[in-house]
Tab-separated table of C-alpha atoms in Angstrom:
chain	number	residue	atom	x	y	z
A	1	MET	CA	0.000	0.000	0.000
A	2	ASP	CA	1.414	3.386	-0.921
A	3	GLU	CA	1.390	6.607	1.071
A	4	ILE	CA	-1.586	8.053	-0.817
A	5	GLU	CA	-3.740	4.996	-0.073
A	6	THR	CA	-2.693	4.976	3.566
A	7	THR	CA	-3.532	8.670	3.928
A	8	GLN	CA	-6.865	8.182	2.166
A	9	LEU	CA	-7.823	5.324	4.498
A	10	ALA	CA	-6.871	7.382	7.556
A	11	ARG	CA	-8.901	10.336	6.256
A	12	HIS	CA	-11.956	8.142	5.628
A	13	ARG	CA	-11.733	6.781	9.181
A	14	GLY	CA	-11.533	10.351	10.459
A	15	VAL	CA	-14.608	11.376	8.471
A	16	ILE	CA	-16.600	8.471	9.889
A	17	LEU	CA	-15.616	9.403	13.444
A	18	GLN	CA	-16.611	13.016	12.807
A	19	PHE	CA	-20.013	11.939	11.480
A	20	VAL	CA	-20.607	9.807	14.565
A	21	ARG	CA	-19.516	12.643	16.882
A	22	ASN	CA	-21.751	15.191	15.128
A	23	ASN	CA	-24.670	12.783	15.343
A	24	HIS	CA	-24.030	12.342	19.071
A	25	TYR	CA	-23.847	16.074	19.791
A	26	GLY	CA	-27.004	16.590	17.750
A	27	GLN	CA	-28.724	14.070	20.052
A	28	ARG	CA	-30.017	12.144	17.028
A	29	SER	CA	-30.748	8.407	16.894
A	30	HIS	CA	-27.789	6.066	16.705
A	31	MET	CA	-26.393	5.526	13.230
A	32	ASP	CA	-25.955	2.334	11.231
A	33	ASP	CA	-23.425	1.421	8.547
A	34	LEU	CA	-25.872	2.174	5.716
A	35	THR	CA	-26.400	5.725	6.980
A	36	LEU	CA	-22.658	6.328	7.227
A	37	TRP	CA	-22.148	4.959	3.722
A	38	ALA	CA	-24.862	7.269	2.365
A	39	MET	CA	-23.326	10.257	4.149
A	40	MET	CA	-19.886	9.510	2.727
A	41	THR	CA	-21.202	9.201	-0.818
A	42	ARG	CA	-23.143	12.467	-0.436
A	43	MET	CA	-19.884	14.128	0.630
A	44	GLY	CA	-18.372	13.017	-2.673
A	45	PHE	CA	-16.384	9.997	-1.529
A	46	THR	CA	-16.521	7.087	-3.967
A	47	VAL	CA	-16.784	4.213	-1.516
A	48	ALA	CA	-18.629	0.902	-1.330
A	49	GLN	CA	-20.812	-0.105	1.586
A	50	ASP	CA	-18.477	-3.024	2.382
A	51	TYR	CA	-15.568	-0.576	2.558
A	52	VAL	CA	-17.404	1.502	5.189
A	53	PHE	CA	-18.177	-1.727	7.063
A	54	THR	CA	-14.457	-2.578	7.080
A	55	LEU	CA	-13.470	0.911	8.259
A	56	LEU	CA	-15.954	0.624	11.113
A	57	GLN	CA	-14.457	-2.728	12.101
A	58	GLU	CA	-10.992	-1.134	12.163
A	59	LEU	CA	-12.263	1.777	14.271
A	60	HIS	CA	-13.915	-0.717	16.623
A	61	ASN	CA	-10.701	-2.733	16.936
A	62	ALA	CA	-8.876	0.493	17.868
A	63	ASP	CA	-11.602	1.182	20.505
A	64	TYR	CA	-12.821	4.388	18.807
A	65	VAL	CA	-16.392	3.219	18.154
A	66	LYS	CA	-18.707	0.529	19.409
A	67	TYR	CA	-21.690	-1.004	17.650
A	68	GLU	CA	-24.023	-3.969	17.521
A	69	GLU	CA	-23.360	-6.291	14.604
A	70	LYS	CA	-26.443	-8.015	13.242
A	71	VAL	CA	-26.593	-11.038	10.921
A	72	ASP	CA	-29.384	-12.448	8.784
A	73	ASN	CA	-28.136	-15.948	7.966
A	74	ARG	CA	-31.101	-16.639	5.707
A	75	LYS	CA	-30.234	-13.712	3.433
A	76	GLY	CA	-26.506	-13.885	4.044
A	77	THR	CA	-26.348	-10.248	5.125
A	78	ARG	CA	-24.864	-8.449	8.063
A	79	TRP	CA	-24.980	-4.868	9.255
A	80	MET	CA	-24.010	-2.601	12.127
A	81	GLU	CA	-26.473	-0.753	14.320
A	82	ARG	CA	-26.223	1.614	17.275
A	83	ILE	CA	-22.820	2.982	16.263
A	84	GLU	CA	-21.436	5.096	19.096
A	85	LEU	CA	-18.252	7.025	19.738
A	86	THR	CA	-16.192	5.729	22.669
A	87	THR	CA	-14.338	7.903	25.142
A	88	THR	CA	-11.103	6.937	23.382
A	89	GLY	CA	-12.576	8.054	20.056
A	90	LEU	CA	-13.675	11.356	21.546
A	91	ARG	CA	-10.189	11.988	22.960
A	92	LEU	CA	-8.720	11.347	19.519
A	93	LEU	CA	-11.138	13.754	17.818
A	94	GLU	CA	-10.495	16.441	20.407
A	95	GLY	CA	-6.731	16.192	19.871
A	96	TYR	CA	-5.759	14.755	23.243
A	97	THR	CA	-4.241	11.702	21.552
A	98	LYS	CA	-2.804	10.967	18.117
A	99	ASP	CA	-3.014	7.861	15.968
A	100	PRO	CA	-1.723	7.480	12.387
A	101	LEU	CA	-4.696	5.141	11.765
A	102	VAL	CA	-7.040	8.154	11.788
A	103	LEU	CA	-6.563	11.517	10.093
A	104	VAL	CA	-8.763	14.257	11.510
A	105	LEU	CA	-8.749	17.599	9.750
């Protein structure tokens, strides 16, 4: 993976965290992966829904977000509901910590 791809991935993770934070401060209902995907595409990012799903998994593994993963075995689908920012994610967005995994502008 080259530097441009790495930076792009980090920026996309940062955008997702910012969306989740803004949703939280707006006291709106919890988001799901489909909503985040739609928001990213409206912002002009050319991304697939599976890509957003993967970014959310990476953010979860880094303890920046938490969510409930749902599976419909009959249809062979899975999705994420109740996406929330963790305290660690909030600290990152507010600049108290740094992580090259996430680029926040």
